[in-house]
Amino acid sequence: MEPAAGITERLVERLSCAARMTILTGAGVSHESGVPTFRGEDGLWGKYRAEELATWRAFEADPELVWRWYDYRRQLIADVNPNPAHLAIARLESACDSVVLVTQNVDGLHARAGSTAPVELHGNIWRARCTREQTTLHLPDNPLSEIPPLCPKCGSLLRPDVVWFGEPLPNDAYERADEAACSCDAMLVVGTSAMVRPAASLPLVAKHNGALVVEVNVGLTPISALIDATLVGKAGDVLPELVDRILEHTGGSKSPSSAEAAETTSR
Ligand code: BV8
């Protein structure tokens, strides 16, 4: 599909008529906040790539190195703010209760922008998990007072509560994300290279179930040819305009009339 030059009226109409919308975000949605992406030209966190250190094997071999890497990322993320893309998504969610936000990001910026229930497929860098009891806890100290941090209850090693490569996604998060992909009438895919599975399959699940799937990205991705449209541009530019146009179209709150909703599902 050729990248759409801009946001067409027809596209706004179709998105506005969606009875259920799912938004899937990746690292690109946080890029304009100053958070490095994973695979772009700045796709390095310090001198490490996620695939090198975001693994149980790397943690087992050197928990201190892995924790230093996560602490570096936490300090970087603590110093940045949500950008207009995060804020536009939160605005759309608060204007209509039929939007489900699913994110691959672990930075917590959607919640800081006001999103109330992001489905965090890959966990959250601000939480830790006891390697012995699997209990999770919020880890506010920034920077960490001790590295590697130990469980305050049993003294065992804590690990970041994120999903490492080779680890399964949290059942409840993936089930909610899969349900949101299967049942939506429209999916916005924002700032992901669509490389990491199983998250990358969600847009195709939505498409397969009849949804309108629109990507927002600064470039084309492996799914661009398989979905309905790619709005080529920065999320921080495209999303505020797109959300404004959708809310204008629906009179400020996205609760389509039954006729409109019927029109959408009959597509
Ligand atoms: C699993 C948390 C099974 C940790 C992350 C070979 C083929 C296919 C799959 C595999 C394979 N080998 C291995 C696999 C599976 C593997 C995988 O998919 N690997 C990839 C690399 C090939 N997946 C897994 O291991 C998953 N688990 O499969 O388990 C299993 C099942 C049962 C039992 C046991 C095992 C787990 C994957 C989760 C890994 N954890 N993060 C941490 O962060 O430290 S993944 C990491 O990548 C982040 O979460 C990130 O969100 C995610 C995806 O990347 P993106 O978000 O898309 O970021 P990226 O930089 O790639 O792209 C940014 C995009 O934004 C670009 O397109 C860019 O153009 C765009 N952009 C930039 N700026 C902007 C913008 N767009 C708009 N506006 C802008 N301003």
PDB file of N, CA and C in Angstrom, residues 59-111:
ATOM      1  N   PHE A  59      21.503 -12.021  32.061  1.00  0.00           N
ATOM      2  CA  PHE A  59      21.285 -11.674  33.466  1.00  0.00           C
ATOM      3  C   PHE A  59      21.952 -12.696  34.380  1.00  0.00           C
ATOM      4  N   GLU A  60      21.801 -13.974  34.012  1.00  0.00           N
ATOM      5  CA  GLU A  60      22.420 -15.042  34.836  1.00  0.00           C
ATOM      6  C   GLU A  60      23.940 -14.880  34.851  1.00  0.00           C
ATOM      7  N   ALA A  61      24.473 -14.517  33.664  1.00  0.00           N
ATOM      8  CA  ALA A  61      25.941 -14.404  33.551  1.00  0.00           C
ATOM      9  C   ALA A  61      26.455 -13.201  34.319  1.00  0.00           C
ATOM     10  N   ASP A  62      25.711 -12.105  34.274  1.00  0.00           N
ATOM     11  CA  ASP A  62      26.214 -10.886  34.924  1.00  0.00           C
ATOM     12  C   ASP A  62      25.060  -9.969  35.333  1.00  0.00           C
ATOM     13  N   PRO A  63      24.400 -10.338  36.452  1.00  0.00           N
ATOM     14  CA  PRO A  63      23.226  -9.548  36.881  1.00  0.00           C
ATOM     15  C   PRO A  63      23.568  -8.075  37.106  1.00  0.00           C
ATOM     16  N   GLU A  64      24.804  -7.814  37.543  1.00  0.00           N
ATOM     17  CA  GLU A  64      25.175  -6.421  37.806  1.00  0.00           C
ATOM     18  C   GLU A  64      25.212  -5.618  36.508  1.00  0.00           C
ATOM     19  N   LEU A  65      25.809  -6.190  35.461  1.00  0.00           N
ATOM     20  CA  LEU A  65      25.863  -5.494  34.160  1.00  0.00           C
ATOM     21  C   LEU A  65      24.455  -5.224  33.649  1.00  0.00           C
ATOM     22  N   VAL A  66      23.603  -6.254  33.708  1.00  0.00           N
ATOM     23  CA  VAL A  66      22.242  -6.069  33.176  1.00  0.00           C
ATOM     24  C   VAL A  66      21.488  -5.024  33.982  1.00  0.00           C
ATOM     25  N   TRP A  67      21.660  -5.086  35.327  1.00  0.00           N
ATOM     26  CA  TRP A  67      20.979  -4.063  36.128  1.00  0.00           C
ATOM     27  C   TRP A  67      21.553  -2.682  35.849  1.00  0.00           C
ATOM     28  N   ARG A  68      22.853  -2.552  35.636  1.00  0.00           N
ATOM     29  CA  ARG A  68      23.427  -1.225  35.348  1.00  0.00           C
ATOM     30  C   ARG A  68      22.820  -0.678  34.061  1.00  0.00           C
ATOM     31  N   TRP A  69      22.600  -1.582  33.099  1.00  0.00           N
ATOM     32  CA  TRP A  69      22.030  -1.189  31.800  1.00  0.00           C
ATOM     33  C   TRP A  69      20.592  -0.701  31.974  1.00  0.00           C
ATOM     34  N   TYR A  70      19.801  -1.447  32.787  1.00  0.00           N
ATOM     35  CA  TYR A  70      18.430  -1.020  33.028  1.00  0.00           C
ATOM     36  C   TYR A  70      18.401   0.266  33.852  1.00  0.00           C
ATOM     37  N   ASP A  71      19.361   0.405  34.785  1.00  0.00           N
ATOM     38  CA  ASP A  71      19.343   1.624  35.594  1.00  0.00           C
ATOM     39  C   ASP A  71      19.685   2.838  34.742  1.00  0.00           C
ATOM     40  N   TYR A  72      20.577   2.644  33.798  1.00  0.00           N
ATOM     41  CA  TYR A  72      20.930   3.708  32.836  1.00  0.00           C
ATOM     42  C   TYR A  72      19.677   4.096  32.045  1.00  0.00           C
ATOM     43  N   ARG A  73      18.912   3.109  31.564  1.00  0.00           N
ATOM     44  CA  ARG A  73      17.712   3.375  30.803  1.00  0.00           C
ATOM     45  C   ARG A  73      16.673   4.070  31.677  1.00  0.00           C
ATOM     46  N   ARG A  74      16.532   3.621  32.938  1.00  0.00           N
ATOM     47  CA  ARG A  74      15.538   4.233  33.830  1.00  0.00           C
ATOM     48  C   ARG A  74      15.869   5.700  34.074  1.00  0.00           C
ATOM     49  N   GLN A  75      17.168   5.978  34.280  1.00  0.00           N
ATOM     50  CA  GLN A  75      17.543   7.369  34.533  1.00  0.00           C
ATOM     51  C   GLN A  75      17.265   8.235  33.310  1.00  0.00           C
ATOM     52  N   LEU A  76      17.524   7.680  32.137  1.00  0.00           N
ATOM     53  CA  LEU A  76      17.246   8.437  30.895  1.00  0.00           C
ATOM     54  C   LEU A  76      15.740   8.684  30.771  1.00  0.00           C
ATOM     55  N   ILE A  77      14.946   7.657  31.045  1.00  0.00           N
ATOM     56  CA  ILE A  77      13.483   7.780  30.888  1.00  0.00           C
ATOM     57  C   ILE A  77      12.903   8.721  31.948  1.00  0.00           C
ATOM     58  N   ALA A  78      13.498   8.690  33.162  1.00  0.00           N
ATOM     59  CA  ALA A  78      12.986   9.555  34.253  1.00  0.00           C
ATOM     60  C   ALA A  78      13.128  11.030  33.878  1.00  0.00           C
ATOM     61  N   ASP A  79      14.127  11.336  33.050  1.00  0.00           N
ATOM     62  CA  ASP A  79      14.395  12.739  32.703  1.00  0.00           C
ATOM     63  C   ASP A  79      13.580  13.228  31.508  1.00  0.00           C
ATOM     64  N   VAL A  80      12.781  12.366  30.897  1.00  0.00           N
ATOM     65  CA  VAL A  80      12.025  12.819  29.710  1.00  0.00           C
ATOM     66  C   VAL A  80      10.536  12.872  30.072  1.00  0.00           C
ATOM     67  N   ASN A  81       9.767  13.431  29.161  1.00  0.00           N
ATOM     68  CA  ASN A  81       8.314  13.556  29.397  1.00  0.00           C
ATOM     69  C   ASN A  81       7.541  12.940  28.240  1.00  0.00           C
ATOM     70  N   PRO A  82       6.268  12.613  28.518  1.00  0.00           N
ATOM     71  CA  PRO A  82       5.432  12.156  27.409  1.00  0.00           C
ATOM     72  C   PRO A  82       5.410  13.226  26.317  1.00  0.00           C
ATOM     73  N   ASN A  83       5.284  12.812  25.070  1.00  0.00           N
ATOM     74  CA  ASN A  83       5.249  13.782  23.969  1.00  0.00           C
ATOM     75  C   ASN A  83       3.824  13.875  23.413  1.00  0.00           C
ATOM     76  N   PRO A  84       3.576  14.771  22.447  1.00  0.00           N
ATOM     77  CA  PRO A  84       2.206  14.948  21.938  1.00  0.00           C
ATOM     78  C   PRO A  84       1.547  13.665  21.423  1.00  0.00           C
ATOM     79  N   ALA A  85       2.356  12.683  21.040  1.00  0.00           N
ATOM     80  CA  ALA A  85       1.749  11.418  20.579  1.00  0.00           C
ATOM     81  C   ALA A  85       1.120  10.675  21.759  1.00  0.00           C
ATOM     82  N   HIS A  86       1.854  10.559  22.864  1.00  0.00           N
ATOM     83  CA  HIS A  86       1.294   9.901  24.059  1.00  0.00           C
ATOM     84  C   HIS A  86       0.040  10.658  24.512  1.00  0.00           C
ATOM     85  N   LEU A  87       0.126  11.987  24.485  1.00  0.00           N
ATOM     86  CA  LEU A  87      -0.987  12.813  25.006  1.00  0.00           C
ATOM     87  C   LEU A  87      -2.218  12.682  24.108  1.00  0.00           C
ATOM     88  N   ALA A  88      -1.996  12.595  22.793  1.00  0.00           N
ATOM     89  CA  ALA A  88      -3.133  12.457  21.867  1.00  0.00           C
ATOM     90  C   ALA A  88      -3.819  11.111  22.072  1.00  0.00           C
ATOM     91  N   ILE A  89      -3.028  10.068  22.290  1.00  0.00           N
ATOM     92  CA  ILE A  89      -3.612   8.735  22.536  1.00  0.00           C
ATOM     93  C   ILE A  89      -4.439   8.762  23.828  1.00  0.00           C
ATOM     94  N   ALA A  90      -3.887   9.397  24.867  1.00  0.00           N
ATOM     95  CA  ALA A  90      -4.633   9.476  26.137  1.00  0.00           C
ATOM     96  C   ALA A  90      -5.914  10.272  25.953  1.00  0.00           C
ATOM     97  N   ARG A  91      -5.867  11.311  25.086  1.00  0.00           N
ATOM     98  CA  ARG A  91      -7.053  12.149  24.850  1.00  0.00           C
ATOM     99  C   ARG A  91      -8.139  11.310  24.158  1.00  0.00           C
ATOM    100  N   LEU A  92      -7.722  10.501  23.195  1.00  0.00           N
ATOM    101  CA  LEU A  92      -8.708   9.667  22.479  1.00  0.00           C
ATOM    102  C   LEU A  92      -9.319   8.633  23.428  1.00  0.00           C
ATOM    103  N   GLU A  93      -8.462   8.074  24.282  1.00  0.00           N
ATOM    104  CA  GLU A  93      -8.978   7.064  25.231  1.00  0.00           C
ATOM    105  C   GLU A  93      -9.997   7.680  26.187  1.00  0.00           C
ATOM    106  N   SER A  94      -9.696   8.929  26.638  1.00  0.00           N
ATOM    107  CA  SER A  94     -10.625   9.511  27.626  1.00  0.00           C
ATOM    108  C   SER A  94     -11.904   9.978  26.946  1.00  0.00           C
ATOM    109  N   ALA A  95     -11.841  10.245  25.606  1.00  0.00           N
ATOM    110  CA  ALA A  95     -13.063  10.707  24.916  1.00  0.00           C
ATOM    111  C   ALA A  95     -13.965   9.538  24.568  1.00  0.00           C
ATOM    112  N   CYS A  96     -13.407   8.312  24.539  1.00  0.00           N
ATOM    113  CA  CYS A  96     -14.285   7.191  24.197  1.00  0.00           C
ATOM    114  C   CYS A  96     -13.798   5.939  24.904  1.00  0.00           C
ATOM    115  N   ASP A  97     -14.769   5.194  25.446  1.00  0.00           N
ATOM    116  CA  ASP A  97     -14.367   4.034  26.271  1.00  0.00           C
ATOM    117  C   ASP A  97     -14.130   2.786  25.424  1.00  0.00           C
ATOM    118  N   SER A  98     -14.196   2.959  24.070  1.00  0.00           N
ATOM    119  CA  SER A  98     -14.054   1.747  23.239  1.00  0.00           C
ATOM    120  C   SER A  98     -12.641   1.639  22.657  1.00  0.00           C
ATOM    121  N   VAL A  99     -11.698   2.363  23.253  1.00  0.00           N
ATOM    122  CA  VAL A  99     -10.308   2.298  22.765  1.00  0.00           C
ATOM    123  C   VAL A  99      -9.494   1.453  23.733  1.00  0.00           C
ATOM    124  N   VAL A 100      -8.747   0.488  23.208  1.00  0.00           N
ATOM    125  CA  VAL A 100      -7.838  -0.322  24.029  1.00  0.00           C
ATOM    126  C   VAL A 100      -6.415  -0.025  23.561  1.00  0.00           C
ATOM    127  N   LEU A 101      -5.578   0.383  24.510  1.00  0.00           N
ATOM    128  CA  LEU A 101      -4.170   0.686  24.198  1.00  0.00           C
ATOM    129  C   LEU A 101      -3.303  -0.505  24.580  1.00  0.00           C
ATOM    130  N   VAL A 102      -2.554  -0.997  23.596  1.00  0.00           N
ATOM    131  CA  VAL A 102      -1.597  -2.097  23.826  1.00  0.00           C
ATOM    132  C   VAL A 102      -0.210  -1.554  23.476  1.00  0.00           C
ATOM    133  N   THR A 103       0.736  -1.697  24.416  1.00  0.00           N
ATOM    134  CA  THR A 103       2.069  -1.170  24.118  1.00  0.00           C
ATOM    135  C   THR A 103       3.145  -2.227  24.289  1.00  0.00           C
ATOM    136  N   GLN A 104       4.163  -2.129  23.437  1.00  0.00           N
ATOM    137  CA  GLN A 104       5.343  -2.985  23.558  1.00  0.00           C
ATOM    138  C   GLN A 104       6.384  -2.294  24.453  1.00  0.00           C
ATOM    139  N   ASN A 105       6.125  -1.024  24.745  1.00  0.00           N
ATOM    140  CA  ASN A 105       7.111  -0.227  25.463  1.00  0.00           C
ATOM    141  C   ASN A 105       7.100  -0.531  26.954  1.00  0.00           C
ATOM    142  N   VAL A 106       8.257  -0.373  27.559  1.00  0.00           N
ATOM    143  CA  VAL A 106       8.394  -0.651  28.999  1.00  0.00           C
ATOM    144  C   VAL A 106       8.639   0.647  29.775  1.00  0.00           C
ATOM    145  N   ASP A 107       8.575   1.813  29.056  1.00  0.00           N
ATOM    146  CA  ASP A 107       9.011   3.072  29.669  1.00  0.00           C
ATOM    147  C   ASP A 107       7.970   3.729  30.580  1.00  0.00           C
ATOM    148  N   GLY A 108       6.729   3.276  30.513  1.00  0.00           N
ATOM    149  CA  GLY A 108       5.711   3.846  31.414  1.00  0.00           C
ATOM    150  C   GLY A 108       5.219   5.223  30.984  1.00  0.00           C
ATOM    151  N   LEU A 109       5.613   5.689  29.799  1.00  0.00           N
ATOM    152  CA  LEU A 109       5.235   7.055  29.367  1.00  0.00           C
ATOM    153  C   LEU A 109       3.749   7.165  29.025  1.00  0.00           C
ATOM    154  N   HIS A 110       3.118   6.093  28.569  1.00  0.00           N
ATOM    155  CA  HIS A 110       1.668   6.190  28.299  1.00  0.00           C
ATOM    156  C   HIS A 110       0.910   6.510  29.590  1.00  0.00           C
ATOM    157  N   ALA A 111       1.271   5.835  30.678  1.00  0.00           N
ATOM    158  CA  ALA A 111       0.561   6.086  31.951  1.00  0.00           C
ATOM    159  C   ALA A 111       0.840   7.510  32.422  1.00  0.00           C
TER     160      ALA A 111
END
